[in-house]
Structure formats: structure tokens, C-alpha cells
Backbone as a printed PyTorch tensor [residue, N CA C, xyz], in Angstrom:
tensor([[[176.4130, 132.4740, 192.3220],
         [175.9510, 131.2640, 193.3630],
         [175.0000, 130.5180, 192.5660]],

        [[174.9030, 129.2250, 192.8670],
         [173.9880, 128.2680, 192.2020],
         [172.8470, 128.2130, 193.2510]],

        [[171.5990, 128.3320, 192.4970],
         [170.3680, 128.2700, 193.5460],
         [169.3900, 127.2320, 192.9560]],

        [[168.6100, 126.6720, 193.9030],
         [167.6550, 125.4920, 193.2870],
         [166.2920, 125.8510, 194.3980]],

        [[165.2190, 125.6740, 193.5840],
         [164.0320, 126.0650, 194.2140],
         [163.4530, 124.5080, 194.5700]],

        [[162.3440, 124.3460, 195.5170],
         [161.8680, 123.1330, 195.9690],
         [161.1940, 122.4900, 194.5470]],

        [[161.1440, 121.1840, 194.6380],
         [160.5830, 120.1790, 193.7270],
         [159.1240, 120.2490, 193.7960]],

        [[158.4340, 121.2810, 193.1790],
         [156.9090, 121.4360, 193.3060],
         [156.4060, 121.5890, 192.0250]],

        [[157.1550, 121.5600, 190.6520],
         [156.7860, 121.6780, 189.4070],
         [156.4530, 120.4450, 188.9600]],

        [[155.0890, 120.1260, 188.4730],
         [154.9410, 118.9010, 187.8960],
         [154.9270, 119.0110, 186.3000]],

        [[155.5020, 117.8110, 185.7400],
         [155.5120, 117.7130, 184.1670],
         [156.2270, 116.1930, 183.6900]],

        [[155.6790, 115.8010, 182.8070],
         [156.1600, 114.2890, 182.3080],
         [155.9650, 113.4170, 183.4410]],

        [[154.9610, 113.1810, 184.1120],
         [154.8370, 112.3430, 185.1730],
         [155.8260, 112.2670, 186.3320]],

        [[156.3910, 113.5530, 186.5250],
         [157.4920, 113.6330, 187.6520],
         [157.3160, 115.0290, 188.2170]],

        [[158.0920, 115.3940, 189.2890],
         [158.0300, 116.6260, 189.9630],
         [159.4500, 117.4130, 189.6560]],

        [[159.6460, 118.5720, 189.5560],
         [160.7950, 119.2360, 189.1190],
         [161.2890, 120.4560, 190.0730]],

        [[162.5860, 120.8130, 190.0320],
         [163.0260, 121.7110, 190.5810],
         [163.6480, 122.8250, 189.5470]],

        [[164.0080, 124.0690, 189.7270],
         [164.6490, 124.8150, 188.8230],
         [166.1200, 125.0210, 189.4200]],

        [[167.0890, 124.7680, 188.5930],
         [168.4610, 125.0240, 188.9150],
         [168.9680, 126.3060, 188.2770]],

        [[169.4930, 127.4240, 188.9290],
         [169.9330, 128.6110, 188.1250],
         [171.2420, 129.1010, 188.8980]],

        [[171.8180, 129.9670, 188.1250],
         [172.9930, 130.7290, 188.6790],
         [172.4960, 132.1220, 188.7200]],

        [[172.8450, 132.8630, 189.7420],
         [172.6690, 134.3180, 189.8350],
         [173.9710, 134.9670, 189.2770]],

        [[174.9270, 134.5340, 188.7420],
         [176.0980, 134.8190, 188.4460],
         [176.3660, 134.9990, 186.8120]],

        [[176.3350, 133.7940, 186.2510],
         [176.5670, 133.5470, 184.8730],
         [176.0130, 132.1070, 184.2490]],

        [[175.3910, 132.0710, 183.0850],
         [175.2170, 130.7670, 182.4120],
         [176.2600, 129.9340, 182.5290]],

        [[177.4030, 130.3740, 182.3840],
         [178.6800, 129.4420, 182.4230],
         [178.8450, 128.8600, 183.6160]],

        [[178.5700, 129.5960, 184.7730],
         [178.6230, 128.8220, 186.2120],
         [177.6240, 127.6950, 186.2390]],

        [[176.5670, 128.0580, 185.7330],
         [175.3160, 127.1210, 185.8160],
         [175.6120, 125.8280, 184.8560]],

        [[176.3610, 126.0920, 183.6940],
         [176.5580, 124.8290, 182.9010],
         [177.5130, 124.1440, 183.5370]],

        [[178.5900, 124.6260, 184.1250],
         [179.6720, 124.2160, 184.7490],
         [179.1770, 123.2120, 185.9340]],

        [[178.2620, 123.7500, 186.8130],
         [177.6560, 122.9450, 187.9120],
         [176.9550, 121.7620, 187.2270]],

        [[176.1170, 122.0200, 186.5570],
         [175.2180, 121.0100, 185.7760],
         [176.2370, 119.8310, 185.2990]],

        [[177.2240, 120.1250, 184.7040],
         [178.0500, 119.2210, 183.9270],
         [178.8730, 118.5260, 184.8650]],

        [[179.3130, 119.0700, 185.9660],
         [180.0590, 118.3290, 186.8950],
         [179.0470, 117.2420, 187.4770]],

        [[177.7450, 117.5270, 187.5940],
         [176.8630, 116.5010, 188.2470],
         [176.3740, 115.5460, 187.1970]],

        [[176.5470, 115.6980, 185.8520],
         [176.0490, 114.8360, 184.8420],
         [174.6520, 115.2060, 184.3550]],

        [[174.0840, 116.4390, 184.7500],
         [172.8340, 116.8860, 184.3570],
         [172.7150, 116.9140, 182.8670]],

        [[171.9230, 116.4280, 182.0860],
         [171.9660, 116.2870, 180.6690],
         [171.6140, 118.0080, 180.0360]],

        [[172.0780, 118.1870, 179.0530],
         [172.0020, 119.4420, 178.4390],
         [170.4990, 119.5310, 177.9900]],

        [[169.8190, 118.6720, 177.7250],
         [168.4590, 118.5390, 177.2770],
         [167.5180, 119.2500, 178.3730]],

        [[168.0440, 119.0770, 179.5170],
         [167.1430, 119.6050, 180.6450],
         [167.4230, 121.1840, 180.7760]],

        [[168.3990, 121.8120, 179.9920],
         [168.5070, 123.1640, 180.0980],
         [167.2370, 124.0020, 179.2560]],

        [[166.8780, 124.9870, 179.9400],
         [165.5980, 125.6090, 179.4040],
         [166.0510, 127.1460, 179.4110]],

        [[166.8850, 127.7220, 178.7240],
         [167.2030, 129.0880, 178.2950],
         [167.8910, 129.6720, 179.5940]],

        [[167.4240, 129.5980, 180.7460],
         [167.8830, 130.3270, 181.8580],
         [168.0530, 129.6210, 183.3290]],

        [[167.6640, 128.2400, 182.9170],
         [167.5460, 127.4600, 184.0770],
         [167.6490, 125.7000, 183.5530]],

        [[168.1460, 124.9320, 184.5730],
         [168.0900, 123.4550, 184.2550],
         [166.7470, 123.0810, 185.1300]],

        [[166.0640, 122.0670, 184.4000],
         [164.9830, 121.3740, 185.2400],
         [165.6980, 120.0640, 185.8670]],

        [[165.2800, 120.0520, 187.0890],
         [166.0400, 119.1280, 188.0320],
         [164.8310, 118.0090, 188.5390]],

        [[164.9650, 116.8300, 188.0870],
         [163.8220, 115.9620, 188.8310],
         [164.0510, 115.6960, 190.2920]],

        [[162.8450, 115.7540, 191.0720],
         [163.1060, 115.5310, 192.4850],
         [164.0300, 114.5350, 192.7840]],

        [[164.2060, 113.4460, 192.1550],
         [165.0620, 112.4780, 192.7560],
         [166.5430, 113.0490, 192.8210]],

        [[166.8890, 114.0680, 192.1670],
         [168.0390, 114.5230, 192.1000],
         [168.4300, 115.8890, 193.0110]],

        [[167.4560, 116.2160, 193.5670],
         [167.2540, 117.3080, 194.5070],
         [168.2680, 117.4360, 195.4290]],

        [[168.3900, 116.3490, 196.2940],
         [169.2040, 116.2120, 197.2040],
         [170.6520, 116.3630, 196.9910]],

        [[171.0300, 115.5960, 195.6580],
         [172.3180, 115.6340, 195.0780],
         [172.7990, 116.8590, 194.8750]],

        [[171.9790, 117.8500, 194.2110],
         [172.4790, 119.1640, 193.8270],
         [172.6540, 120.1100, 194.9870]],

        [[171.7170, 119.8520, 196.1070],
         [171.8740, 120.5850, 197.1690],
         [173.3320, 120.1690, 197.9100]],

        [[173.4870, 118.8260, 197.9510],
         [174.9010, 118.4080, 198.5560],
         [176.0190, 118.9260, 197.6730]],

        [[175.8750, 118.9790, 196.5760],
         [177.1130, 119.4470, 195.6000],
         [177.2450, 121.0030, 195.6580]],

        [[176.2870, 121.5740, 196.6800],
         [176.4000, 123.2080, 196.7880],
         [175.3710, 124.1340, 196.3570]],

        [[174.3360, 123.6420, 195.7220],
         [173.3630, 124.6550, 195.2400],
         [172.8250, 125.0430, 196.6200]],

        [[172.2890, 126.2730, 196.6570],
         [171.5360, 126.8370, 197.6460],
         [170.1520, 126.8970, 197.4410]],

        [[169.5010, 126.3560, 198.6980],
         [168.0780, 126.2250, 198.5320],
         [167.5210, 127.4800, 198.8010]],

        [[166.4680, 127.8320, 197.9340],
         [165.5540, 129.2080, 198.0630],
         [164.2550, 128.7380, 197.6280]],

        [[163.2770, 129.7060, 197.9410],
         [161.9370, 129.5210, 197.6530],
         [161.9060, 129.6950, 196.0660]],

        [[160.7690, 129.4200, 195.5480],
         [160.5370, 129.7500, 193.9820],
         [160.7380, 131.2030, 193.5360]],

        [[159.8160, 132.0370, 194.7080],
         [159.9780, 133.4580, 194.4070],
         [161.3070, 134.0950, 194.6660]],

        [[162.0690, 133.5870, 195.6340],
         [163.5390, 134.0520, 195.6610],
         [164.2930, 133.8850, 194.4870]],

        [[164.1210, 132.6060, 193.8560],
         [164.8360, 132.1100, 192.8810],
         [164.5040, 133.1080, 191.6640]],

        [[163.3720, 133.5060, 191.5040],
         [162.8830, 134.3500, 190.4400],
         [163.4450, 135.7600, 190.4320]],

        [[163.3610, 136.2180, 191.7300],
         [164.0380, 137.6030, 192.1210],
         [165.4790, 137.6660, 192.0450]],

        [[166.2760, 136.6300, 192.3010],
         [167.7080, 136.6290, 192.1470],
         [168.0290, 136.5410, 190.7370]],

        [[167.3610, 135.8480, 189.9860],
         [167.5240, 135.5440, 188.4600],
         [167.1190, 136.9330, 187.7640]],

        [[166.1690, 137.4130, 188.2770],
         [165.8080, 138.7410, 187.5070],
         [166.8450, 139.9570, 187.8910]],

        [[167.3200, 139.8770, 189.1160],
         [168.4590, 140.9230, 189.4730],
         [169.7900, 140.5470, 188.8180]],

        [[170.0280, 139.3660, 188.4740],
         [171.1310, 139.0770, 187.8600],
         [171.1940, 139.4250, 186.3870]],

        [[170.0930, 139.6710, 185.7020],
         [169.8260, 139.9620, 184.4340],
         [169.9260, 138.7820, 183.4060]],

        [[169.8050, 137.5290, 184.1290],
         [169.9740, 136.2190, 183.3290],
         [168.5280, 135.6580, 183.0310]],

        [[167.5410, 136.2270, 183.5120],
         [166.1650, 135.8480, 183.3360],
         [165.7880, 136.1010, 181.8050]],

        [[165.2070, 134.7650, 181.3330],
         [164.5450, 135.1020, 179.9760],
         [163.1250, 134.6760, 180.2000]],

        [[162.4640, 135.9620, 179.7740],
         [160.9800, 136.1260, 179.9140],
         [160.2650, 135.2830, 179.1780]],

        [[158.8380, 135.1640, 179.4320],
         [157.8830, 134.4370, 178.4890],
         [157.8480, 135.0680, 177.1920]],

        [[157.8760, 136.4230, 177.1940],
         [157.7220, 137.2910, 176.0060],
         [159.0390, 137.1560, 175.0640]],

        [[160.1760, 137.0610, 175.7600],
         [161.3840, 136.7440, 175.0470],
         [161.3330, 135.3640, 174.5340]],

        [[160.8560, 134.2140, 175.0680],
         [160.7440, 133.0720, 174.6690],
         [159.7330, 133.0920, 173.5200]],

        [[158.7760, 133.7020, 173.4660],
         [157.7340, 133.6390, 172.4630],
         [158.3660, 134.1900, 171.0960]],

        [[159.0690, 135.5440, 171.3980],
         [159.7970, 136.1090, 170.3250],
         [160.8670, 135.1360, 169.7100]],

        [[161.4440, 134.3410, 170.3890],
         [162.5280, 133.6220, 169.6560],
         [161.9360, 132.4900, 169.0110]],

        [[160.7020, 131.9420, 169.5650],
         [160.1820, 130.7870, 168.8880],
         [159.4620, 131.1600, 167.5050]],

        [[159.3190, 132.4700, 167.3350],
         [158.6590, 133.0940, 166.1810],
         [159.7150, 133.2670, 165.2030]],

        [[160.9250, 133.3550, 165.5820],
         [161.9990, 133.5790, 164.8180],
         [162.2410, 134.6260, 163.9320]]])
């Protein structure tokens, strides 16, 4: 299932939501691709989606959940990339 949290995350002069799948990264990429969400907005386990596109992703089928629900579902799916994992990858 594709999930999206409310657009409450500030960055780069905009407000953002997180778009995830609790099934597979492939499902997430397919959904984002159908909407033309650029790959540069993918961040290891989610897409950052600007507030201007929130209604569009919901209309396309993303299920609205709270930020805490989104994290719980992503963790339960095994798809969550933690900060420690991110740090380890950047040190290469």
C-alpha cells in the first residue's frame, strides 16, 4: 500500500510530505513514476513530495496517515532505512 504523511516537513523553502510503500520499493517507484515524481526526490526509503502535490498523490490512491503511523508501517515492512544505516553508507 502507498502511504503519505501530512506536508509538515520544512526544507529548501517549501513544505514536504513523505511518500512510502509498506509493500515494496518497486511499488513505490511505480507509483511515483506514474505521477511523474522525479527520481531525485527519492531518499532511500521514501519520496519527498512538495505540499503542492499532496492532493494529487492522495487522489491517485496514496493513503493519508500520520507521520508516526507512516514510520510504524515502514518499520514493520522492513523497508525503513535508519539514520545509522544512512551514515554507514555515506562512509562507504
